[in-house]
PDB file of C-alpha atoms in Angstrom:
ATOM      1  CA  MET A   1       5.365  -8.669 -11.634  1.00 82.00           C
ATOM      2  CA  LEU A   2       8.789  -7.226 -11.033  1.00 92.00           C
ATOM      3  CA  ILE A   3       7.746  -6.043  -7.568  1.00 96.00           C
ATOM      4  CA  GLU A   4       7.178  -9.670  -6.531  1.00 96.00           C
ATOM      5  CA  SER A   5      10.496 -10.688  -8.094  1.00 95.00           C
ATOM      6  CA  ALA A   6      12.292  -7.952  -6.167  1.00 96.00           C
ATOM      7  CA  PHE A   7      10.585  -9.026  -2.952  1.00 97.00           C
ATOM      8  CA  SER A   8      11.714 -12.630  -3.456  1.00 96.00           C
ATOM      9  CA  MET A   9      15.324 -11.383  -3.378  1.00 95.00           C
ATOM     10  CA  LEU A  10      14.826  -8.913  -0.527  1.00 94.00           C
ATOM     11  CA  PRO A  11      16.224 -11.139   2.287  1.00 93.00           C
ATOM     12  CA  GLU A  12      19.579 -11.141   0.481  1.00 90.00           C
ATOM     13  CA  PHE A  13      19.747  -7.348   0.695  1.00 87.00           C
ATOM     14  CA  VAL A  14      18.317  -7.130   4.220  1.00 87.00           C
ATOM     15  CA  ALA A  15      20.290  -9.940   5.877  1.00 82.00           C
ATOM     16  CA  GLY A  16      23.158 -10.599   3.457  1.00 76.00           C
ATOM     17  CA  PHE A  17      26.785  -9.902   4.308  1.00 58.00           C
ATOM     18  CA  GLY A  18      27.943  -6.360   3.606  1.00 58.00           C
ATOM     19  CA  PHE A  19      24.521  -4.776   3.244  1.00 60.00           C
ATOM     20  CA  GLN A  20      23.231  -1.945   5.392  1.00 59.00           C
ATOM     21  CA  LYS A  21      21.184  -3.092   8.394  1.00 71.00           C
ATOM     22  CA  VAL A  22      17.558  -1.999   8.441  1.00 74.00           C
ATOM     23  CA  LYS A  23      17.110   0.359  11.369  1.00 74.00           C
ATOM     24  CA  ARG A  24      14.673   2.905   9.934  1.00 78.00           C
ATOM     25  CA  GLU A  25      12.282   3.408   7.021  1.00 81.00           C
ATOM     26  CA  ALA A  26      14.889   4.965   4.726  1.00 81.00           C
ATOM     27  CA  ASN A  27      16.999   1.779   5.016  1.00 80.00           C
ATOM     28  CA  ALA A  28      14.005  -0.398   4.173  1.00 84.00           C
ATOM     29  CA  THR A  29      13.092   1.672   1.109  1.00 88.00           C
ATOM     30  CA  ALA A  30      16.701   1.799  -0.105  1.00 87.00           C
ATOM     31  CA  ASN A  31      17.175  -1.955   0.281  1.00 88.00           C
ATOM     32  CA  PHE A  32      13.990  -2.706  -1.636  1.00 93.00           C
ATOM     33  CA  SER A  33      14.964  -0.253  -4.388  1.00 93.00           C
ATOM     34  CA  PHE A  34      18.307  -2.022  -4.740  1.00 91.00           C
ATOM     35  CA  SER A  35      16.513  -5.378  -4.944  1.00 94.00           C
ATOM     36  CA  LEU A  36      14.149  -3.885  -7.545  1.00 95.00           C
ATOM     37  CA  LEU A  37      17.111  -2.671  -9.592  1.00 94.00           C
ATOM     38  CA  ASN A  38      18.469  -6.214  -9.695  1.00 93.00           C
ATOM     39  CA  ALA A  39      15.067  -7.551 -10.806  1.00 93.00           C
ATOM     40  CA  LEU A  40      15.089  -5.069 -13.698  1.00 93.00           C
ATOM     41  CA  HIS A  41      18.621  -6.103 -14.651  1.00 91.00           C
ATOM     42  CA  ALA A  42      17.525  -9.748 -14.677  1.00 91.00           C
ATOM     43  CA  LYS A  43      14.924  -8.882 -17.341  1.00 88.00           C
ATOM     44  CA  ASN A  44      17.525  -7.024 -19.441  1.00 88.00           C
ATOM     45  CA  ILE A  45      15.520  -3.814 -19.244  1.00 88.00           C
ATOM     46  CA  LEU A  46      17.462  -0.862 -20.615  1.00 85.00           C
ATOM     47  CA  ASP A  47      18.294   2.058 -18.302  1.00 88.00           C
ATOM     48  CA  PRO A  48      16.738   0.385 -15.224  1.00 90.00           C
ATOM     49  CA  ILE A  49      17.592   3.239 -12.862  1.00 90.00           C
ATOM     50  CA  GLN A  50      15.333   5.548 -14.872  1.00 91.00           C
ATOM     51  CA  LYS A  51      12.384   3.202 -14.296  1.00 93.00           C
ATOM     52  CA  ILE A  52      12.465   3.694 -10.508  1.00 95.00           C
ATOM     53  CA  GLN A  53      11.359   6.932  -8.890  1.00 96.00           C
ATOM     54  CA  MET A  54      11.377   7.751  -5.188  1.00 95.00           C
ATOM     55  CA  GLU A  55       8.802  10.064  -3.597  1.00 95.00           C
ATOM     56  CA  HIS A  56       6.712  10.066  -6.765  1.00 97.00           C
ATOM     57  CA  SER A  57       3.712  12.413  -6.848  1.00 97.00           C
ATOM     58  CA  TYR A  58       0.210  10.981  -6.850  1.00 98.00           C
ATOM     59  CA  GLN A  59      -0.999  13.752  -9.134  1.00 96.00           C
ATOM     60  CA  THR A  60      -0.565  14.165 -12.878  1.00 96.00           C
ATOM     61  CA  SER A  61      -1.512  16.943 -15.281  1.00 96.00           C
ATOM     62  CA  LYS A  62      -4.550  14.924 -16.385  1.00 96.00           C
ATOM     63  CA  VAL A  63      -5.531  13.765 -12.886  1.00 98.00           C
ATOM     64  CA  PRO A  64      -4.588  16.608 -10.523  1.00 97.00           C
ATOM     65  CA  LEU A  65      -5.038  16.740  -6.771  1.00 97.00           C
ATOM     66  CA  PRO A  66      -6.597  19.740  -4.985  1.00 96.00           C
ATOM     67  CA  ALA A  67      -4.126  22.448  -3.990  1.00 95.00           C
ATOM     68  CA  THR A  68      -4.515  21.544  -0.303  1.00 92.00           C
ATOM     69  CA  GLY A  69      -3.432  17.956  -0.993  1.00 93.00           C
ATOM     70  CA  ALA A  70      -1.080  18.330  -3.941  1.00 91.00           C
ATOM     71  CA  ASN A  71       2.038  17.319  -1.969  1.00 93.00           C
ATOM     72  CA  ARG A  72       1.066  13.642  -1.622  1.00 97.00           C
ATOM     73  CA  HIS A  73       3.728  11.182  -2.792  1.00 97.00           C
ATOM     74  CA  CYS A  74       4.262   7.424  -2.816  1.00 97.00           C
ATOM     75  CA  ASP A  75       7.538   5.945  -1.561  1.00 96.00           C
ATOM     76  CA  ILE A  76       8.477   4.060  -4.736  1.00 97.00           C
ATOM     77  CA  PHE A  77       7.110   4.230  -8.275  1.00 97.00           C
ATOM     78  CA  LEU A  78       8.067   1.757 -10.988  1.00 96.00           C
ATOM     79  CA  ASP A  79       7.095   2.279 -14.621  1.00 93.00           C
ATOM     80  CA  TYR A  80       8.713   0.012 -17.183  1.00 86.00           C
ATOM     81  CA  GLY A  81       6.309   0.705 -20.024  1.00 79.00           C
ATOM     82  CA  GLY A  82       7.886   0.244 -23.425  1.00 74.00           C
ATOM     83  CA  SER A  83       9.916  -2.753 -22.326  1.00 74.00           C
ATOM     84  CA  LYS A  84       7.457  -5.096 -24.087  1.00 75.00           C
ATOM     85  CA  ILE A  85       7.918  -7.916 -21.599  1.00 79.00           C
ATOM     86  CA  GLY A  86       4.245  -8.120 -20.603  1.00 75.00           C
ATOM     87  CA  THR A  87       1.407 -10.066 -22.202  1.00 78.00           C
ATOM     88  CA  LYS A  88      -2.375 -10.177 -21.923  1.00 78.00           C
ATOM     89  CA  ALA A  89      -2.095 -13.605 -20.293  1.00 85.00           C
ATOM     90  CA  LEU A  90       0.365 -12.252 -17.699  1.00 83.00           C
ATOM     91  CA  GLU A  91      -2.053  -9.461 -16.865  1.00 84.00           C
ATOM     92  CA  ASN A  92      -4.403 -12.098 -15.440  1.00 87.00           C
ATOM     93  CA  TYR A  93      -1.829 -12.753 -12.693  1.00 87.00           C
ATOM     94  CA  GLY A  94      -1.674  -9.141 -11.520  1.00 87.00           C
ATOM     95  CA  TRP A  95       1.101  -7.891 -13.800  1.00 84.00           C
ATOM     96  CA  ARG A  96       1.093  -4.158 -14.628  1.00 90.00           C
ATOM     97  CA  TYR A  97       3.632  -1.770 -16.187  1.00 89.00           C
ATOM     98  CA  ARG A  98       2.859   0.991 -13.649  1.00 94.00           C
ATOM     99  CA  ASN A  99       3.397   0.180  -9.975  1.00 97.00           C
ATOM    100  CA  PHE A 100       2.908   2.304  -6.852  1.00 98.00           C
ATOM    101  CA  VAL A 101       4.573   1.138  -3.623  1.00 98.00           C
ATOM    102  CA  GLU A 102       4.112   2.454  -0.094  1.00 98.00           C
ATOM    103  CA  ALA A 103       6.746   1.170   2.337  1.00 96.00           C
ATOM    104  CA  LYS A 104       6.710   1.052   6.115  1.00 95.00           C
ATOM    105  CA  PHE A 105       9.353   0.125   8.694  1.00 93.00           C
ATOM    106  CA  LEU A 106       7.900  -0.726  12.105  1.00 93.00           C
ATOM    107  CA  LYS A 107      10.398  -0.425  14.957  1.00 90.00           C
ATOM    108  CA  TYR A 108       9.839  -2.192  18.268  1.00 88.00           C
ATOM    109  CA  TYR A 109      10.126  -0.141  21.465  1.00 85.00           C
ATOM    110  CA  LYS A 110       8.337  -1.815  24.360  1.00 87.00           C
ATOM    111  CA  LYS A 111       5.429  -4.204  24.755  1.00 84.00           C
ATOM    112  CA  THR A 112       2.360  -3.350  26.805  1.00 86.00           C
ATOM    113  CA  LYS A 113       0.557  -5.883  29.016  1.00 83.00           C
ATOM    114  CA  SER A 114      -1.655  -6.778  26.046  1.00 85.00           C
ATOM    115  CA  GLY A 115       1.400  -7.772  24.018  1.00 87.00           C
ATOM    116  CA  GLN A 116       1.210  -4.769  21.687  1.00 92.00           C
ATOM    117  CA  ASP A 117       3.975  -2.250  21.110  1.00 92.00           C
ATOM    118  CA  THR A 118       3.607   1.085  22.898  1.00 93.00           C
ATOM    119  CA  THR A 119       3.452   2.793  19.473  1.00 92.00           C
ATOM    120  CA  VAL A 120       0.497   0.670  18.315  1.00 94.00           C
ATOM    121  CA  SER A 121      -1.956   3.582  17.946  1.00 94.00           C
ATOM    122  CA  LYS A 122       0.455   5.707  15.906  1.00 95.00           C
ATOM    123  CA  ASN A 123       1.572   2.821  13.698  1.00 96.00           C
ATOM    124  CA  SER A 124      -1.983   1.565  13.090  1.00 97.00           C
ATOM    125  CA  ALA A 125      -3.025   5.008  11.856  1.00 97.00           C
ATOM    126  CA  GLU A 126       0.027   5.315   9.602  1.00 97.00           C
ATOM    127  CA  VAL A 127      -0.526   1.870   8.066  1.00 98.00           C
ATOM    128  CA  ILE A 128      -4.188   2.657   7.338  1.00 98.00           C
ATOM    129  CA  ALA A 129      -3.167   6.005   5.834  1.00 98.00           C
ATOM    130  CA  ASP A 130      -0.703   4.270   3.502  1.00 98.00           C
ATOM    131  CA  LEU A 131      -3.355   1.757   2.389  1.00 98.00           C
ATOM    132  CA  LEU A 132      -5.907   4.508   1.786  1.00 98.00           C
ATOM    133  CA  ARG A 133      -3.406   6.499  -0.280  1.00 98.00           C
ATOM    134  CA  LEU A 134      -2.690   3.465  -2.450  1.00 98.00           C
ATOM    135  CA  VAL A 135      -6.348   2.860  -3.224  1.00 98.00           C
ATOM    136  CA  ALA A 136      -7.645   6.438  -3.471  1.00 98.00           C
ATOM    137  CA  LEU A 137      -4.794   8.659  -4.648  1.00 98.00           C
ATOM    138  CA  VAL A 138      -3.330   6.632  -7.524  1.00 98.00           C
ATOM    139  CA  PRO A 139      -4.319   8.626 -10.644  1.00 98.00           C
ATOM    140  CA  GLU A 140      -6.993   6.855 -12.681  1.00 98.00           C
ATOM    141  CA  PRO A 141      -7.669   8.984 -15.812  1.00 98.00           C
ATOM    142  CA  GLN A 142     -10.667   6.980 -17.026  1.00 98.00           C
ATOM    143  CA  ALA A 143     -12.437   7.106 -13.656  1.00 98.00           C
ATOM    144  CA  TYR A 144     -11.581  10.800 -13.294  1.00 98.00           C
ATOM    145  CA  LEU A 145     -13.336  11.481 -16.609  1.00 98.00           C
ATOM    146  CA  ASN A 146     -16.276   9.188 -15.668  1.00 98.00           C
ATOM    147  CA  ALA A 147     -15.680   6.830 -18.595  1.00 97.00           C
ATOM    148  CA  PRO A 148     -18.570   4.327 -18.957  1.00 93.00           C
ATOM    149  CA  VAL A 149     -16.204   1.370 -18.478  1.00 95.00           C
ATOM    150  CA  ALA A 150     -13.208   2.723 -16.577  1.00 97.00           C
ATOM    151  CA  LYS A 151     -10.246   0.430 -15.945  1.00 97.00           C
ATOM    152  CA  THR A 152      -7.088   0.706 -13.878  1.00 96.00           C
ATOM    153  CA  ALA A 153      -3.702   0.118 -15.483  1.00 92.00           C
ATOM    154  CA  THR A 154      -1.783   0.248 -12.211  1.00 96.00           C
ATOM    155  CA  ALA A 155      -0.693  -2.186  -9.497  1.00 97.00           C
ATOM    156  CA  ARG A 156      -0.725  -1.152  -5.836  1.00 98.00           C
ATOM    157  CA  TYR A 157       1.690  -2.604  -3.272  1.00 98.00           C
ATOM    158  CA  PHE A 158       2.209  -2.167   0.452  1.00 98.00           C
ATOM    159  CA  LEU A 159       5.618  -3.237   1.784  1.00 97.00           C
ATOM    160  CA  VAL A 160       6.234  -3.764   5.501  1.00 96.00           C
ATOM    161  CA  LEU A 161       9.540  -4.440   7.213  1.00 95.00           C
ATOM    162  CA  SER A 162       9.715  -4.708  10.996  1.00 94.00           C
ATOM    163  CA  ASP A 163      12.080  -5.828  13.745  1.00 91.00           C
ATOM    164  CA  ASN A 164       9.302  -7.819  15.467  1.00 93.00           C
ATOM    165  CA  ASN A 165       6.169  -9.624  14.357  1.00 95.00           C
ATOM    166  CA  PRO A 166       4.213  -6.875  12.527  1.00 96.00           C
ATOM    167  CA  SER A 167       0.972  -7.739  14.329  1.00 96.00           C
ATOM    168  CA  ILE A 168       2.190  -6.141  17.581  1.00 96.00           C
ATOM    169  CA  PHE A 169       2.079  -2.758  15.816  1.00 96.00           C
ATOM    170  CA  ILE A 170      -1.601  -3.082  14.808  1.00 96.00           C
ATOM    171  CA  ASN A 171      -4.576  -2.490  17.113  1.00 94.00           C
ATOM    172  CA  LYS A 172      -6.288  -5.792  17.905  1.00 93.00           C
ATOM    173  CA  HIS A 173      -9.740  -4.367  17.159  1.00 91.00           C
ATOM    174  CA  LEU A 174      -8.561  -4.089  13.540  1.00 95.00           C
ATOM    175  CA  LYS A 175      -9.156  -7.832  13.409  1.00 95.00           C
ATOM    176  CA  ASP A 176      -8.591  -8.472   9.703  1.00 96.00           C
ATOM    177  CA  LEU A 177      -5.440  -6.370   9.449  1.00 96.00           C
ATOM    178  CA  HIS A 178      -4.016  -7.694  12.731  1.00 96.00           C
ATOM    179  CA  ALA A 179      -4.645 -11.301  11.662  1.00 95.00           C
ATOM    180  CA  GLU A 180      -3.048 -10.765   8.253  1.00 96.00           C
ATOM    181  CA  PHE A 181       0.079  -9.292   9.809  1.00 96.00           C
ATOM    182  CA  LYS A 182       0.345 -12.058  12.413  1.00 95.00           C
ATOM    183  CA  ASN A 183      -0.348 -15.087  10.217  1.00 93.00           C
ATOM    184  CA  PRO A 184      -0.350 -13.973   6.565  1.00 94.00           C
ATOM    185  CA  THR A 185      -2.586 -15.831   4.126  1.00 89.00           C
ATOM    186  CA  HIS A 186      -2.055 -15.960   0.385  1.00 85.00           C
ATOM    187  CA  THR A 187      -5.357 -14.230  -0.405  1.00 87.00           C
ATOM    188  CA  SER A 188      -7.252 -12.138   2.114  1.00 88.00           C
ATOM    189  CA  ASN A 189     -10.084  -9.686   2.708  1.00 93.00           C
ATOM    190  CA  ILE A 190      -9.401  -6.736   5.043  1.00 97.00           C
ATOM    191  CA  HIS A 191     -12.211  -4.551   6.392  1.00 97.00           C
ATOM    192  CA  ILE A 192     -11.325  -1.254   8.119  1.00 96.00           C
ATOM    193  CA  ASP A 193     -14.419   0.623   9.293  1.00 94.00           C
ATOM    194  CA  LEU A 194     -13.368   3.998  10.691  1.00 94.00           C
ATOM    195  CA  SER A 195     -16.976   5.018  11.369  1.00 90.00           C
ATOM    196  CA  THR A 196     -17.450   2.880  14.500  1.00 89.00           C
ATOM    197  CA  LYS A 197     -17.218   4.249  18.032  1.00 88.00           C
ATOM    198  CA  LYS A 198     -14.341   1.871  18.818  1.00 89.00           C
ATOM    199  CA  ALA A 199     -12.362   3.339  15.910  1.00 92.00           C
ATOM    200  CA  SER A 200     -12.973   6.995  16.806  1.00 92.00           C
ATOM    201  CA  LYS A 201      -9.477   7.683  18.130  1.00 92.00           C
ATOM    202  CA  LEU A 202      -7.906   5.782  15.257  1.00 94.00           C
ATOM    203  CA  SER A 203      -9.884   7.748  12.672  1.00 95.00           C
ATOM    204  CA  GLU A 204      -8.758  11.037  14.272  1.00 95.00           C
ATOM    205  CA  ASN A 205      -5.124   9.914  14.055  1.00 95.00           C
ATOM    206  CA  THR A 206      -5.526   8.909  10.408  1.00 97.00           C
ATOM    207  CA  GLY A 207      -7.207  12.028   9.054  1.00 96.00           C
ATOM    208  CA  THR A 208      -9.657  14.848   9.682  1.00 96.00           C
ATOM    209  CA  ASN A 209     -13.276  13.609   9.566  1.00 96.00           C
ATOM    210  CA  PHE A 210     -12.122  10.116   8.652  1.00 97.00           C
ATOM    211  CA  LYS A 211     -14.897   8.799  10.892  1.00 96.00           C
ATOM    212  CA  ASN A 212     -16.949   9.052   7.687  1.00 96.00           C
ATOM    213  CA  ILE A 213     -14.885   6.401   5.871  1.00 97.00           C
ATOM    214  CA  ASP A 214     -15.553   2.688   5.486  1.00 97.00           C
ATOM    215  CA  PHE A 215     -12.620   0.948   3.788  1.00 98.00           C
ATOM    216  CA  LEU A 216     -12.737  -2.571   2.395  1.00 98.00           C
ATOM    217  CA  ILE A 217      -9.794  -4.261   0.722  1.00 97.00           C
ATOM    218  CA  GLU A 218     -11.714  -7.003  -1.033  1.00 97.00           C
ATOM    219  CA  ARG A 219      -8.781  -8.967  -2.393  1.00 96.00           C
ATOM    220  CA  THR A 220      -5.080  -8.930  -1.616  1.00 96.00           C
ATOM    221  CA  LYS A 221      -2.230 -11.185  -2.603  1.00 95.00           C
ATOM    222  CA  CYS A 222       0.264 -11.638   0.211  1.00 96.00           C
ATOM    223  CA  PHE A 223       3.969 -12.540   0.045  1.00 97.00           C
ATOM    224  CA  VAL A 224       6.087 -13.065   3.165  1.00 97.00           C
ATOM    225  CA  HIS A 225       9.569 -13.623   4.525  1.00 96.00           C
ATOM    226  CA  TYR A 226       9.267 -14.184   8.283  1.00 96.00           C
ATOM    227  CA  PRO A 227      12.335 -15.430  10.225  1.00 94.00           C
ATOM    228  CA  LEU A 228      12.437 -19.105  11.208  1.00 95.00           C
ATOM    229  CA  ASP A 229      14.057 -18.131  14.508  1.00 94.00           C
ATOM    230  CA  GLU A 230      12.223 -15.079  15.790  1.00 90.00           C
ATOM    231  CA  ASN A 231      14.724 -14.587  18.605  1.00 89.00           C
ATOM    232  CA  SER A 232      17.795 -14.353  16.405  1.00 88.00           C
ATOM    233  CA  PRO A 233      19.728 -11.041  16.493  1.00 82.00           C
ATOM    234  CA  ASN A 234      18.726  -8.464  13.876  1.00 82.00           C
ATOM    235  CA  ALA A 235      15.787 -10.587  12.660  1.00 89.00           C
ATOM    236  CA  ILE A 236      13.559  -8.745  10.187  1.00 92.00           C
ATOM    237  CA  TRP A 237       9.982  -9.576   9.223  1.00 95.00           C
ATOM    238  CA  MET A 238       9.101  -8.807   5.568  1.00 96.00           C
ATOM    239  CA  LEU A 239       5.560  -8.600   4.211  1.00 97.00           C
ATOM    240  CA  LEU A 240       4.279  -7.514   0.786  1.00 98.00           C
ATOM    241  CA  LEU A 241       0.584  -6.955   0.027  1.00 98.00           C
ATOM    242  CA  ARG A 242      -0.688  -6.454  -3.512  1.00 98.00           C
ATOM    243  CA  ILE A 243      -4.108  -4.824  -3.517  1.00 98.00           C
ATOM    244  CA  ASP A 244      -6.156  -6.304  -6.370  1.00 97.00           C
ATOM    245  CA  ALA A 245      -9.641  -5.117  -5.365  1.00 98.00           C
ATOM    246  CA  ALA A 246     -10.897  -2.516  -2.904  1.00 98.00           C
ATOM    247  CA  LYS A 247     -13.822  -0.247  -2.083  1.00 98.00           C
ATOM    248  CA  ILE A 248     -13.934   3.080  -0.248  1.00 98.00           C
ATOM    249  CA  THR A 249     -17.227   4.490   1.020  1.00 98.00           C
ATOM    250  CA  LEU A 250     -17.497   8.091   2.201  1.00 98.00           C
ATOM    251  CA  ASN A 251     -20.516   9.277   4.183  1.00 96.00           C
ATOM    252  CA  THR A 252     -21.441  12.831   3.164  1.00 94.00           C
ATOM    253  CA  PRO A 253     -24.295  15.171   4.177  1.00 93.00           C
ATOM    254  CA  ARG A 254     -26.019  14.166   0.930  1.00 93.00           C
ATOM    255  CA  GLY A 255     -25.589  10.442   1.531  1.00 96.00           C
ATOM    256  CA  ALA A 256     -22.927   7.806   1.071  1.00 98.00           C
ATOM    257  CA  ILE A 257     -20.792   7.706  -2.065  1.00 98.00           C
ATOM    258  CA  TRP A 258     -18.288   5.031  -3.039  1.00 98.00           C
ATOM    259  CA  PHE A 259     -15.933   3.786  -5.695  1.00 98.00           C
ATOM    260  CA  ARG A 260     -14.583   0.296  -6.180  1.00 98.00           C
ATOM    261  CA  ILE A 261     -11.611  -1.226  -7.968  1.00 98.00           C
ATOM    262  CA  LYS A 262     -12.503  -4.760  -9.030  1.00 97.00           C
ATOM    263  CA  ASP A 263     -10.061  -7.618  -9.544  1.00 93.00           C
ATOM    264  CA  ASN A 264     -10.837  -7.563 -13.279  1.00 94.00           C
ATOM    265  CA  ARG A 265      -9.373  -3.987 -13.314  1.00 95.00           C
ATOM    266  CA  GLU A 266     -12.765  -2.282 -13.724  1.00 97.00           C
ATOM    267  CA  ILE A 267     -13.537   0.803 -11.618  1.00 98.00           C
ATOM    268  CA  GLU A 268     -17.124   1.324 -10.490  1.00 98.00           C
ATOM    269  CA  GLN A 269     -18.572   4.507  -8.990  1.00 98.00           C
ATOM    270  CA  SER A 270     -21.803   5.078  -7.072  1.00 98.00           C
ATOM    271  CA  ARG A 271     -22.324   8.234  -9.130  1.00 98.00           C
ATOM    272  CA  PRO A 272     -20.294  10.388 -11.544  1.00 98.00           C
ATOM    273  CA  ASP A 273     -17.323  12.050  -9.827  1.00 98.00           C
ATOM    274  CA  ALA A 274     -17.470   9.735  -6.776  1.00 98.00           C
ATOM    275  CA  TYR A 275     -13.842   8.689  -7.396  1.00 98.00           C
ATOM    276  CA  LYS A 276     -12.752  12.318  -7.753  1.00 98.00           C
ATOM    277  CA  ASP A 277     -14.642  13.504  -4.669  1.00 98.00           C
ATOM    278  CA  ILE A 278     -13.338  10.714  -2.439  1.00 98.00           C
ATOM    279  CA  ARG A 279      -9.802  11.146  -3.798  1.00 98.00           C
ATOM    280  CA  ASP A 280      -9.908  14.903  -3.145  1.00 98.00           C
ATOM    281  CA  PHE A 281     -11.292  14.366   0.372  1.00 98.00           C
ATOM    282  CA  ILE A 282      -8.560  11.895   1.316  1.00 98.00           C
ATOM    283  CA  ALA A 283      -5.748  13.942  -0.262  1.00 98.00           C
ATOM    284  CA  THR A 284      -6.870  17.050   1.606  1.00 97.00           C
ATOM    285  CA  ASN A 285      -7.564  15.529   5.018  1.00 97.00           C
ATOM    286  CA  ILE A 286      -5.168  12.605   5.478  1.00 97.00           C
ATOM    287  CA  LYS A 287      -2.421  13.063   8.070  1.00 92.00           C
TER     288      LYS A 287
END
């Protein structure tokens, strides 16, 4: 749970004296990495810098991506296996040695009459793309090999920093996601159906033929640092979502297929190779 520990310290690195102001995504990622480094130091983990990787590939030799989607990377990868600080009991609270993080900085430009930022369509698509990558592209060797009882050994996190309330960057018809960004709850369920007519433009902006995807994040844990005074200069909103359970359904000419990550770490598939086929489709077609 070092990601959560790092997030708890993040305001010190975002708003503290002498630290670089967050003006773009690279600043946000760098500040969180520095906070993560301090969390590793606090646990006396040897060679902490080696545990953090930036722009880490989603493919491995055992769980490759198709050639057309092999360049997919996450923003931050943390693997502190071998440190022996975890326990079976701690696992029940979401702790994992391997952690994938996608980070997003949302910059305010101008509000429309509806109260949304003028970049709402672009940002909504990019946020959905990040969430889909976290669920679908993380390599799961047991699911890839269709093991009878496949389990994940990885935690998935989505980090958002913004210079305005994050909800203004999310389309209002994405009700669950918009509500979670506006008034975060500790545990939430987020449904993103890209197959509806209302979501047609959004699905096009997210990926080719993504109108065939129904995406359900069945359980998230949410952590927040929102400013007490929203009108203060250089205020930054900070949100961290840990995805504990999710399901992706893909409609194909031969019928719908799906795979699900459950909150007990088990991975279910509608048929053998459903995880692989959905993963390959998203890696190839996501924008």
